[in-house]
Tab-separated table of C-alpha atoms in Angstrom:
chain	number	residue	atom	x	y	z
H	360	MET	CA	17.018	-17.641	16.214
H	361	THR	CA	15.448	-16.488	12.944
H	362	HIS	CA	13.038	-19.010	11.459
H	363	LEU	CA	12.887	-19.713	7.728
H	364	GLU	CA	9.631	-17.780	7.228
H	365	GLN	CA	11.148	-14.680	8.898
H	366	LEU	CA	13.902	-14.239	6.313
H	367	THR	CA	13.886	-11.670	3.512
H	368	ILE	CA	13.330	-12.319	-0.198
H	369	HIS	CA	17.022	-11.912	-0.990
H	370	GLU	CA	18.028	-14.274	1.837
H	371	VAL	CA	15.676	-17.097	0.835
H	372	HIS	CA	16.521	-16.611	-2.852
H	373	LYS	CA	20.137	-17.542	-2.051
H	374	LEU	CA	18.937	-20.644	-0.191
H	375	LEU	CA	16.679	-21.672	-3.068
H	376	LYS	CA	19.318	-21.038	-5.716
H	377	SER	CA	21.925	-23.085	-3.825
H	378	LYS	CA	19.275	-25.774	-3.200
H	379	GLN	CA	19.752	-25.575	0.581
H	380	VAL	CA	15.985	-25.324	0.819
H	381	SER	CA	13.132	-26.090	-1.577
H	382	SER	CA	10.147	-23.919	-2.426
H	383	VAL	CA	7.872	-26.624	-1.020
H	384	GLU	CA	9.722	-26.468	2.328
H	385	LEU	CA	9.507	-22.686	2.275
H	386	THR	CA	5.797	-22.749	1.470
H	387	LYS	CA	5.033	-25.313	4.158
H	388	ALA	CA	6.862	-23.138	6.709
H	389	VAL	CA	4.711	-20.143	5.758
H	390	ILE	CA	1.490	-22.201	5.841
H	391	ALA	CA	2.410	-23.473	9.315
H	392	ARG	CA	3.031	-19.878	10.385
H	393	ILE	CA	-0.376	-18.813	9.054
H	394	HIS	CA	-2.075	-21.631	10.997
H	395	ALA	CA	-0.170	-20.599	14.128
H	396	VAL	CA	-0.656	-16.817	14.149
H	397	ASP	CA	-3.443	-15.795	11.762
H	398	PRO	CA	-6.269	-16.667	14.162
H	399	LYS	CA	-4.882	-13.733	16.208
H	400	ILE	CA	-3.911	-11.440	13.302
H	401	ARG	CA	-6.743	-12.164	10.819
H	402	ALA	CA	-4.718	-10.904	7.859
H	403	PHE	CA	-6.286	-13.170	5.211
H	404	VAL	CA	-9.658	-13.252	3.495
H	405	THR	CA	-8.558	-16.309	1.473
H	406	VAL	CA	-5.613	-18.676	2.044
H	407	THR	CA	-4.694	-20.551	-1.155
H	408	GLU	CA	-2.932	-23.466	0.514
H	409	GLU	CA	-3.375	-26.147	-2.171
H	410	LEU	CA	-2.567	-23.771	-5.030
H	411	ALA	CA	0.548	-22.537	-3.209
H	412	LEU	CA	1.901	-26.062	-2.773
H	413	GLN	CA	1.255	-26.829	-6.469
H	414	GLN	CA	3.044	-23.635	-7.496
H	415	ALA	CA	5.902	-24.435	-5.110
H	416	MET	CA	6.388	-27.844	-6.783
H	417	GLN	CA	6.429	-26.141	-10.185
H	418	ALA	CA	8.966	-23.629	-8.869
H	419	ASP	CA	11.215	-26.419	-7.626
H	420	LYS	CA	11.167	-28.007	-11.091
H	421	ARG	CA	12.027	-24.640	-12.588
H	422	ILE	CA	14.912	-24.166	-10.150
H	423	ALA	CA	16.174	-27.698	-10.900
H	424	ASP	CA	16.277	-26.695	-14.581
H	425	GLY	CA	18.524	-23.745	-13.694
H	426	ASP	CA	15.901	-20.985	-13.856
H	427	CYS	CA	15.854	-19.362	-10.420
H	428	ARG	CA	14.831	-15.724	-10.684
H	429	PRO	CA	14.823	-13.390	-7.644
H	430	LEU	CA	11.153	-14.165	-6.817
H	431	THR	CA	10.938	-17.779	-8.003
H	432	GLY	CA	9.408	-20.101	-5.418
H	433	ILE	CA	8.849	-17.398	-2.803
H	434	PRO	CA	5.389	-17.189	-1.146
H	435	ALA	CA	3.618	-13.847	-1.553
H	436	VAL	CA	0.396	-12.170	-0.419
H	437	MET	CA	-1.893	-10.077	-2.621
H	438	LYS	CA	-4.296	-7.396	-1.384
H	439	ASP	CA	-7.791	-8.637	-2.158
H	440	LEU	CA	-8.532	-6.061	-4.870
H	441	LEU	CA	-6.029	-7.482	-7.368
H	442	CYS	CA	-7.811	-9.789	-9.794
H	443	THR	CA	-6.615	-13.395	-9.618
H	444	LYS	CA	-7.999	-15.848	-12.140
H	445	GLY	CA	-9.929	-18.677	-10.508
H	446	ILE	CA	-9.521	-17.220	-6.983
H	447	ARG	CA	-11.974	-15.028	-5.094
H	448	THR	CA	-11.329	-11.289	-5.309
H	449	THR	CA	-13.675	-9.729	-2.749
H	450	CYS	CA	-12.434	-6.179	-2.086
H	451	SER	CA	-13.467	-7.157	1.489
H	452	SER	CA	-17.037	-6.271	0.445
H	453	LYS	CA	-20.298	-8.211	0.589
H	454	MET	CA	-20.858	-6.898	-2.944
H	455	LEU	CA	-18.002	-9.073	-4.271
H	456	GLU	CA	-17.930	-11.751	-1.571
H	457	ASN	CA	-18.283	-14.592	-4.086
H	458	PHE	CA	-16.705	-12.934	-7.136
H	459	VAL	CA	-14.119	-15.105	-8.893
H	460	SER	CA	-12.175	-13.129	-11.472
H	461	PRO	CA	-11.957	-14.606	-14.999
H	462	TYR	CA	-8.526	-13.007	-15.553
H	463	ASN	CA	-5.334	-11.955	-13.787
H	464	ALA	CA	-4.198	-8.410	-13.108
H	465	THR	CA	-1.054	-7.458	-15.042
H	466	VAL	CA	1.032	-7.442	-11.836
H	467	ILE	CA	-0.176	-10.967	-11.045
H	468	GLU	CA	0.790	-12.129	-14.559
H	469	LYS	CA	4.224	-10.549	-14.145
H	470	LEU	CA	4.800	-12.239	-10.785
H	471	TYR	CA	3.580	-15.596	-12.069
H	472	ALA	CA	6.111	-15.246	-14.897
H	473	GLU	CA	8.782	-14.849	-12.209
H	474	GLY	CA	7.604	-18.027	-10.473
H	475	MET	CA	5.600	-16.528	-7.602
H	476	VAL	CA	3.899	-18.786	-5.073
H	477	LEU	CA	0.564	-17.178	-4.143
H	478	ILE	CA	-0.177	-17.907	-0.480
H	479	GLY	CA	-3.404	-15.896	-0.194
H	480	LYS	CA	-5.471	-12.723	-0.518
H	481	ALA	CA	-5.265	-10.126	2.256
H	482	ASN	CA	-8.014	-8.348	4.158
H	483	MET	CA	-8.526	-4.612	3.609
H	484	ASP	CA	-10.907	-1.758	4.218
H	485	GLU	CA	-13.939	-2.367	2.000
H	486	CYS	CA	-13.269	-1.113	-1.548
H	487	ALA	CA	-10.021	0.420	-0.156
H	488	MET	CA	-11.999	3.054	1.770
H	489	GLY	CA	-10.367	3.488	5.156
H	490	SER	CA	-7.150	3.786	7.143
H	491	SER	CA	-7.561	1.036	9.728
H	492	THR	CA	-8.886	-2.171	8.056
H	493	GLU	CA	-11.832	-1.886	10.456
H	494	ASN	CA	-14.086	-1.126	7.461
H	495	SER	CA	-13.753	-4.660	6.062
H	496	ALA	CA	-17.166	-6.275	5.586
H	497	PHE	CA	-15.762	-9.507	7.065
H	498	PHE	CA	-13.587	-8.764	10.117
H	499	ALA	CA	-10.961	-6.361	11.426
H	500	THR	CA	-7.256	-7.177	11.110
H	501	HIS	CA	-5.023	-6.811	14.189
H	502	ASN	CA	-1.572	-5.230	14.392
H	503	PRO	CA	1.138	-7.877	15.025
H	504	TRP	CA	2.987	-5.436	17.338
H	505	ASP	CA	-0.074	-4.963	19.556
H	506	LEU	CA	-3.106	-7.150	18.912
H	507	MET	CA	-5.407	-4.530	20.441
H	508	ARG	CA	-4.446	-1.959	17.785
H	509	ILE	CA	-5.131	-1.369	14.101
H	510	PRO	CA	-2.567	-2.337	11.435
H	511	GLY	CA	-3.426	0.718	9.327
H	512	GLY	CA	-5.282	0.651	6.043
H	513	SER	CA	-6.533	0.118	3.566
H	514	SER	CA	-3.749	-2.454	2.910
H	515	GLY	CA	-3.768	-3.477	6.578
H	516	GLY	CA	-4.073	-7.206	5.975
H	517	ALA	CA	-1.121	-7.177	3.562
H	518	ALA	CA	1.052	-5.179	5.992
H	519	ALA	CA	0.144	-7.372	8.955
H	520	ALA	CA	0.842	-10.550	6.977
H	521	VAL	CA	4.339	-9.407	5.990
H	522	ALA	CA	5.124	-8.144	9.504
H	523	ALA	CA	3.884	-11.409	11.065
H	524	SER	CA	5.943	-13.555	8.628
H	525	GLU	CA	2.839	-14.964	6.913
H	526	GLY	CA	4.355	-14.231	3.503
H	527	PHE	CA	7.679	-12.821	2.355
H	528	TYR	CA	6.153	-9.823	0.576
H	529	ALA	CA	2.840	-8.399	-0.535
H	530	LEU	CA	1.399	-6.132	-3.163
H	531	GLY	CA	-0.880	-3.387	-1.897
H	532	SER	CA	-2.569	-0.401	-3.466
H	533	ASP	CA	-2.103	3.222	-2.422
H	534	THR	CA	-4.756	5.861	-3.140
H	535	GLY	CA	-4.011	8.263	-0.289
H	536	GLY	CA	-1.431	6.353	1.757
H	537	SER	CA	-2.809	2.816	1.836
H	538	ILE	CA	0.595	1.174	1.328
H	539	ARG	CA	2.741	3.575	3.338
H	540	GLN	CA	0.572	4.163	6.406
H	541	PRO	CA	0.056	0.451	7.245
H	542	ALA	CA	3.744	-0.146	6.444
H	543	SER	CA	4.550	2.485	9.068
H	544	TYR	CA	2.145	1.025	11.628
H	545	CYS	CA	3.465	-2.532	11.108
H	546	SER	CA	7.192	-1.616	10.854
H	547	ILE	CA	7.775	-2.830	7.300
H	548	THR	CA	8.818	-1.134	4.044
H	549	GLY	CA	6.073	0.177	1.753
H	550	LEU	CA	6.693	1.865	-1.606
H	551	LYS	CA	4.126	3.893	-3.556
H	552	PRO	CA	5.552	4.199	-7.099
H	553	THR	CA	5.080	7.118	-9.488
H	554	TYR	CA	1.583	7.198	-10.986
H	555	GLY	CA	1.830	5.183	-14.224
H	556	ARG	CA	4.995	3.293	-13.239
H	557	VAL	CA	3.116	0.051	-12.423
H	558	SER	CA	0.128	-1.182	-14.448
H	559	ARG	CA	-3.272	-0.764	-12.803
H	560	TYR	CA	-4.954	-3.266	-15.153
H	561	GLY	CA	-6.849	-5.748	-12.989
H	562	LEU	CA	-6.868	-3.485	-9.936
H	563	ILE	CA	-10.439	-2.924	-8.712
H	564	ALA	CA	-10.360	0.859	-8.748
H	565	LEU	CA	-11.209	3.261	-5.958
H	566	ALA	CA	-10.087	6.554	-7.514
H	567	SER	CA	-8.530	6.096	-10.926
H	568	SER	CA	-6.372	9.246	-10.940
H	569	LEU	CA	-4.885	8.398	-7.527
H	570	ASP	CA	-4.566	4.586	-7.237
H	571	GLN	CA	-1.181	2.948	-7.608
H	572	ILE	CA	0.040	-0.612	-6.893
H	573	GLY	CA	3.279	-1.120	-4.981
H	574	PRO	CA	5.375	-3.530	-2.875
H	575	MET	CA	5.181	-4.154	0.873
H	576	THR	CA	8.314	-5.925	2.093
H	577	ARG	CA	10.593	-6.687	5.067
H	578	ASP	CA	13.376	-4.392	3.881
H	579	VAL	CA	14.413	-1.971	1.148
H	580	GLU	CA	16.319	-4.481	-0.972
H	581	ASP	CA	13.209	-6.640	-1.168
H	582	ALA	CA	11.177	-3.606	-2.306
H	583	ALA	CA	13.686	-3.013	-5.116
H	584	ILE	CA	13.473	-6.675	-6.171
H	585	VAL	CA	9.667	-6.598	-6.356
H	586	MET	CA	9.716	-3.267	-8.201
H	587	ASN	CA	11.962	-4.838	-10.855
H	588	ALA	CA	9.293	-7.475	-11.449
H	589	ILE	CA	6.146	-5.319	-11.530
H	590	SER	CA	7.278	-2.073	-13.196
H	591	GLY	CA	6.809	-1.233	-16.854
H	592	TYR	CA	4.426	-0.097	-19.558
H	593	ASP	CA	1.159	-1.950	-20.180
H	594	ASP	CA	-0.999	-1.085	-23.207
H	595	ARG	CA	-4.052	-2.481	-21.382
H	596	ASP	CA	-3.813	0.373	-18.870
H	597	SER	CA	-4.521	3.818	-20.340
H	598	THR	CA	-2.747	5.470	-17.366
H	599	SER	CA	0.460	3.448	-17.835
H	600	VAL	CA	3.543	5.481	-18.757
H	601	SER	CA	6.175	4.249	-21.208
H	602	TYR	CA	9.314	4.994	-19.194
H	603	GLU	CA	12.505	2.958	-19.094
H	604	VAL	CA	12.669	0.381	-16.313
H	605	THR	CA	16.079	0.166	-14.697
H	606	ASP	CA	17.411	-2.411	-12.233
H	607	TYR	CA	16.347	-0.848	-8.943
H	608	THR	CA	18.739	-3.004	-6.931
H	609	LYS	CA	21.651	-1.094	-8.496
H	610	ALA	CA	20.580	1.969	-6.495
H	611	LEU	CA	21.379	0.144	-3.261
H	612	GLY	CA	24.615	0.238	-1.308
H	613	LYS	CA	25.585	3.724	-2.452
H	614	ASN	CA	26.339	6.479	0.040
H	615	ILE	CA	24.193	9.599	0.289
H	616	LYS	CA	26.994	12.118	0.920
H	617	GLY	CA	26.111	15.481	-0.561
H	618	MET	CA	22.481	14.622	-1.276
H	619	ARG	CA	20.100	17.492	-0.509
H	620	LEU	CA	17.164	16.638	1.723
H	621	GLY	CA	14.328	19.050	2.518
H	622	ILE	CA	12.134	18.896	5.622
H	623	PRO	CA	8.708	20.507	4.945
H	624	ARG	CA	7.520	22.283	8.090
H	625	GLU	CA	3.854	21.538	7.329
H	626	TYR	CA	4.530	17.860	8.081
H	627	PHE	CA	5.465	18.687	11.681
H	628	ALA	CA	2.425	20.879	12.315
H	629	ASP	CA	-0.147	20.873	15.121
H	630	GLY	CA	-1.650	17.436	15.545
H	631	ILE	CA	1.536	15.389	15.323
H	632	GLN	CA	2.194	13.308	18.416
H	633	PRO	CA	5.344	14.696	20.122
H	634	GLU	CA	6.917	11.228	20.407
H	635	VAL	CA	6.457	10.660	16.660
H	636	ALA	CA	8.014	14.056	15.856
H	637	SER	CA	10.965	13.318	18.132
H	638	THR	CA	11.538	9.889	16.546
H	639	ILE	CA	11.487	11.328	13.019
H	640	LYS	CA	13.840	14.163	13.973
H	641	THR	CA	16.268	11.577	15.345
H	642	ALA	CA	16.025	9.732	12.009
H	643	ILE	CA	16.771	12.952	10.113
H	644	VAL	CA	19.857	13.515	12.260
H	645	ALA	CA	20.975	9.994	11.294
H	646	LEU	CA	20.647	10.972	7.617
H	647	GLU	CA	22.779	14.041	8.311
H	648	GLU	CA	25.416	11.843	9.928
H	649	LEU	CA	25.475	9.793	6.709
H	650	GLY	CA	26.583	12.933	4.856
H	651	ALA	CA	23.322	14.353	3.515
H	652	HIS	CA	22.704	18.115	3.552
H	653	VAL	CA	19.467	18.761	5.436
H	654	ASP	CA	17.386	21.925	5.128
H	655	TRP	CA	14.797	22.282	7.882
H	656	ASN	CA	13.357	25.478	6.415
H	657	VAL	CA	11.182	24.110	3.581
H	658	SER	CA	7.541	25.005	2.995
H	659	LEU	CA	4.803	23.335	0.944
H	660	PRO	CA	2.024	25.789	1.863
H	661	SER	CA	-0.803	24.020	0.005
H	662	SER	CA	-0.198	20.639	1.651
H	663	PRO	CA	-2.628	21.273	4.563
H	664	TYR	CA	-5.427	21.487	1.968
H	665	ALA	CA	-4.554	18.060	0.559
H	666	PRO	CA	-7.034	16.018	2.653
H	667	ALA	CA	-9.927	18.261	1.553
H	668	VAL	CA	-8.820	17.991	-2.071
H	669	TYR	CA	-8.450	14.232	-1.703
H	670	TYR	CA	-11.907	13.648	-0.254
H	671	VAL	CA	-13.511	15.620	-3.064
H	672	ILE	CA	-11.607	14.002	-5.942
H	673	SER	CA	-11.478	10.455	-4.559
H	674	THR	CA	-15.157	10.307	-3.634
H	675	ALA	CA	-16.154	11.734	-7.030
H	676	GLU	CA	-14.101	9.088	-8.826
H	677	ALA	CA	-15.324	6.355	-6.466
H	678	SER	CA	-18.932	7.333	-7.172
H	679	ALA	CA	-18.296	6.828	-10.882
H	680	ASN	CA	-16.231	3.637	-10.485
H	681	LEU	CA	-18.714	1.929	-8.163
H	682	ALA	CA	-21.731	2.670	-10.381
H	683	ARG	CA	-21.055	-0.632	-12.169
H	684	TYR	CA	-22.178	-2.622	-9.110
H	685	ASP	CA	-25.847	-2.828	-10.025
H	686	GLY	CA	-26.698	-6.449	-9.229
H	687	ILE	CA	-27.036	-7.383	-12.894
H	688	ARG	CA	-23.652	-8.248	-14.369
H	689	TYR	CA	-21.729	-9.692	-11.413
H	690	GLY	CA	-21.485	-9.516	-7.653
H	691	PHE	CA	-24.220	-9.495	-5.033
H	692	SER	CA	-27.783	-9.191	-6.358
H	693	TYR	CA	-30.909	-8.575	-4.287
H	694	GLN	CA	-33.469	-11.105	-5.496
H	695	ALA	CA	-36.680	-10.267	-3.618
H	696	ALA	CA	-37.439	-7.034	-5.459
H	697	ASN	CA	-40.693	-6.129	-7.201
H	698	SER	CA	-39.053	-3.911	-9.813
H	699	MET	CA	-35.713	-3.248	-11.517
H	700	TRP	CA	-35.292	-0.003	-9.570
H	701	GLU	CA	-35.964	-1.642	-6.212
H	702	ALA	CA	-33.485	-4.404	-7.088
H	703	LEU	CA	-30.799	-1.814	-7.897
H	704	GLU	CA	-31.505	0.153	-4.723
H	705	LYS	CA	-31.527	-2.891	-2.435
H	706	THR	CA	-28.454	-4.433	-4.072
H	707	ARG	CA	-26.418	-1.349	-3.232
H	708	GLN	CA	-28.085	-0.934	0.169
H	709	PHE	CA	-27.158	-4.436	1.354
H	710	GLY	CA	-24.047	-4.983	-0.801
H	711	PHE	CA	-22.077	-1.972	0.394
H	712	GLY	CA	-21.036	-1.038	3.928
H	713	THR	CA	-21.572	2.282	5.677
H	714	GLU	CA	-18.276	3.928	4.716
H	715	VAL	CA	-18.601	2.980	1.045
H	716	LYS	CA	-22.164	4.324	0.870
H	717	ARG	CA	-21.061	7.504	2.622
H	718	ARG	CA	-18.310	8.154	0.066
H	719	ILE	CA	-20.545	7.321	-2.905
H	720	MET	CA	-23.051	9.905	-1.667
H	721	LEU	CA	-20.306	12.502	-1.093
H	722	GLY	CA	-18.900	11.881	-4.571
H	723	THR	CA	-22.284	12.040	-6.260
H	724	TYR	CA	-22.979	15.308	-4.445
H	725	VAL	CA	-19.728	17.048	-5.461
H	726	LEU	CA	-20.329	16.054	-9.094
H	727	SER	CA	-23.929	17.250	-9.125
H	728	ALA	CA	-25.184	20.343	-10.929
H	729	GLY	CA	-24.476	23.430	-8.844
H	730	CYS	CA	-21.712	21.714	-6.847
H	731	TYR	CA	-19.279	20.692	-9.588
H	732	ASP	CA	-17.601	24.121	-9.879
H	733	THR	CA	-17.745	24.822	-6.149
H	734	TYR	CA	-16.088	21.573	-5.078
H	735	TYR	CA	-14.712	19.327	-7.816
H	736	LEU	CA	-13.295	21.990	-10.130
H	737	LYS	CA	-11.792	23.935	-7.227
H	738	ALA	CA	-10.223	20.744	-5.841
H	739	GLN	CA	-8.573	20.094	-9.213
H	740	LYS	CA	-7.136	23.625	-9.193
H	741	VAL	CA	-5.668	23.158	-5.706
H	742	ARG	CA	-4.318	19.782	-6.872
H	743	THR	CA	-2.352	21.654	-9.538
H	744	LEU	CA	-0.927	24.007	-6.876
H	745	ILE	CA	0.166	21.065	-4.720
H	746	ARG	CA	1.879	19.428	-7.706
H	747	GLN	CA	3.627	22.693	-8.642
H	748	GLU	CA	4.929	23.155	-5.087
H	749	PHE	CA	6.466	19.684	-5.171
H	750	GLU	CA	8.018	20.419	-8.578
H	751	SER	CA	9.599	23.614	-7.220
H	752	ALA	CA	10.934	21.766	-4.176
H	753	PHE	CA	12.566	19.093	-6.327
H	754	GLU	CA	14.478	21.767	-8.221
H	755	LYS	CA	16.415	22.293	-4.965
H	756	TYR	CA	16.259	18.930	-3.205
H	757	ASP	CA	16.924	15.303	-4.102
H	758	ALA	CA	14.173	14.192	-1.722
H	759	LEU	CA	11.829	15.397	1.003
H	760	ILE	CA	11.726	13.741	4.430
H	761	THR	CA	8.572	13.564	6.571
H	762	PRO	CA	6.798	11.328	9.073
H	763	THR	CA	4.618	8.708	7.375
H	764	SER	CA	1.891	9.364	9.921
H	765	PHE	CA	1.275	12.028	12.573
H	766	ASN	CA	0.123	9.311	14.972
H	767	LEU	CA	0.896	5.932	16.436
H	768	PRO	CA	-1.557	3.119	15.581
H	769	PHE	CA	-4.700	3.559	17.667
H	770	LYS	CA	-6.725	0.892	19.456
H	771	LEU	CA	-9.339	-1.081	17.540
H	772	GLY	CA	-12.683	0.689	17.854
H	773	GLU	CA	-11.149	3.819	19.367
H	774	LYS	CA	-11.945	6.094	16.399
H	775	THR	CA	-15.179	4.461	15.250
H	776	ASP	CA	-17.266	7.462	16.292
H	777	ASP	CA	-14.673	10.088	15.307
H	778	LEU	CA	-15.010	10.103	11.522
H	779	MET	CA	-13.108	13.338	10.875
H	780	ALA	CA	-10.116	12.149	12.900
H	781	SER	CA	-9.946	8.944	10.862
H	782	TYR	CA	-10.077	10.936	7.619
H	783	PHE	CA	-6.994	12.933	8.646
H	784	TYR	CA	-4.797	9.958	9.570
H	785	ASP	CA	-3.330	10.083	6.047
H	786	VAL	CA	-2.449	13.784	6.151
H	787	CYS	CA	1.257	13.089	5.483
H	788	THR	CA	0.697	10.633	2.645
H	789	ILE	CA	-2.229	12.127	0.694
H	790	PRO	CA	-0.258	14.996	-0.982
H	791	VAL	CA	2.010	12.424	-2.671
H	792	ASN	CA	-0.937	10.747	-4.442
H	793	ILE	CA	-2.427	14.089	-5.442
H	794	ALA	CA	0.888	15.002	-7.109
H	795	GLY	CA	1.403	11.513	-8.621
H	796	ILE	CA	4.952	11.228	-7.261
H	797	PRO	CA	6.755	8.297	-5.568
H	798	ALA	CA	7.308	7.856	-1.831
H	799	ILE	CA	8.513	5.139	0.508
H	800	SER	CA	7.882	4.424	4.189
H	801	ILE	CA	10.581	2.617	6.173
H	802	PRO	CA	10.856	1.674	9.859
H	803	ALA	CA	12.343	4.487	11.963
H	804	GLY	CA	11.993	3.189	15.512
H	805	PHE	CA	9.418	2.582	18.207
H	806	VAL	CA	7.499	4.534	20.849
H	807	ASP	CA	6.377	2.345	23.755
H	808	GLY	CA	6.705	-0.703	21.515
H	809	LEU	CA	4.667	0.815	18.682
H	810	PRO	CA	6.284	1.368	15.257
H	811	VAL	CA	7.035	4.752	13.677
H	812	GLY	CA	7.614	5.150	9.928
H	813	LEU	CA	9.859	7.576	8.051
H	814	GLN	CA	8.567	8.798	4.659
H	815	ILE	CA	10.920	9.748	1.813
H	816	ILE	CA	9.415	11.558	-1.201
H	817	ALA	CA	11.033	12.145	-4.615
H	818	LYS	CA	10.182	13.580	-8.019
H	819	PRO	CA	8.376	11.471	-10.652
H	820	PHE	CA	10.216	8.286	-11.710
H	821	ALA	CA	12.995	8.861	-9.149
H	822	GLU	CA	12.366	5.594	-7.300
H	823	GLU	CA	16.108	4.905	-7.431
H	824	LYS	CA	16.760	7.924	-5.204
H	825	LEU	CA	14.115	6.808	-2.722
H	826	LEU	CA	15.626	3.343	-2.534
H	827	ARG	CA	19.189	4.662	-2.269
H	828	ILE	CA	18.362	6.966	0.656
H	829	ALA	CA	16.099	4.430	2.354
H	830	HIS	CA	18.691	1.644	2.059
H	831	ALA	CA	21.493	3.839	3.439
H	832	TYR	CA	19.339	4.771	6.448
H	833	GLU	CA	18.196	1.187	6.975
H	834	GLN	CA	21.734	-0.202	6.935
H	835	ALA	CA	22.884	2.450	9.420
H	836	THR	CA	20.038	1.892	11.904
H	837	GLY	CA	18.814	-1.698	11.571
H	838	TRP	CA	15.180	-1.065	12.551
H	839	GLN	CA	14.012	-3.511	9.833
H	840	GLN	CA	15.503	-6.427	11.779
H	841	TYR	CA	13.029	-6.237	14.673
H	842	GLN	CA	10.261	-8.850	14.812
H	843	PRO	CA	6.835	-8.440	16.474
H	844	PRO	CA	6.351	-10.349	19.767
H	845	LEU	CA	3.972	-13.042	18.499
């Protein structure tokens, strides 16, 4: 029997609109679920229980007045790098452990306008640097499908919360795969929109030319509903693109007969676990059976260089973005210093964790005199090649199909001493961010009880195509219906 908190957004919306259930009842069910399972999952940095119940009462009044929008009264989770006025926004870092934002991110404002109930802020890799949520300064999050394994990262807390029914949806951020990879590992849907499609105002930045906010949901229809609410131009974000927002739900329910799908061979290269490759190939056959034309002979030859490009560009931008944490204006401040310079040094020494300090040093190095041309400028040139290869591919194909990850989720602590391996866990997702294009990860099956995700990639602002293909596959296979054994 499916419990109330395990339903989808579109299912509970119907119940709310018909007044079969109230937002307060819905919120209490989710709070009870959090109390029951989060001690094992550890998805939340902050649970906003009192605020959620107040917002639920307001939502019920709104519904009684006849204003029940698709997200009204539905409890949601926000990754803890989205600024929320009056609520801690920590970035899972000691540096911002007690930071309370004085304003809301644009996406938070948009969701509040829809009547969102905010249930809490989700754990993450510190400053979004990591692929396992083990880099949180507070605690590691556990995968609901296997509590001994990682949920992915950096949006691991958000993915685990949605998978464990501790919220109906979440917003995450994706710099190199941080929505899609944990979505894959937790068997949920995760959409990384086109760069500029969703406002980044109020997002605590990792790498400003790569970051993008997107939905993490139980199924594809829910992702379309959330995209309707958060998409659009924002003049407070200089990277926001003025591009018409359509109703994404209208892309659903259409067949994919005749659509051209390309399978890039580089995404099935050495290093992919055979069971993952087999599962994805089975998924591709299912797409063929739905009438799509599949070409297995596609090449994106620069894609293998994407991780190297990513770790040059992202660390350089992170070095610049994190320079503001100096112990003076806000955040952690070391007080026992004898000079301004010692205070600055100690603030950053004790405020940041090992991975963050490592990436700041890498970024500062690649931007330094004598290294800028060798590393940063060359990385930007290869970035252009990667983008051009995607553009050429989309002249022939409606979408590209790949695994979301080469690997199944590994055990907590297993890769702690293998830094290079952890850096390459996003090898399938990183090229998408470098090119600024949209991609979605959807559940594609299981290997020994562990989830496998299918990634669909499209040209800029073609989210409708992603959703159409993903929804057709989802409806034909039903993998989204499975619940973790909690």
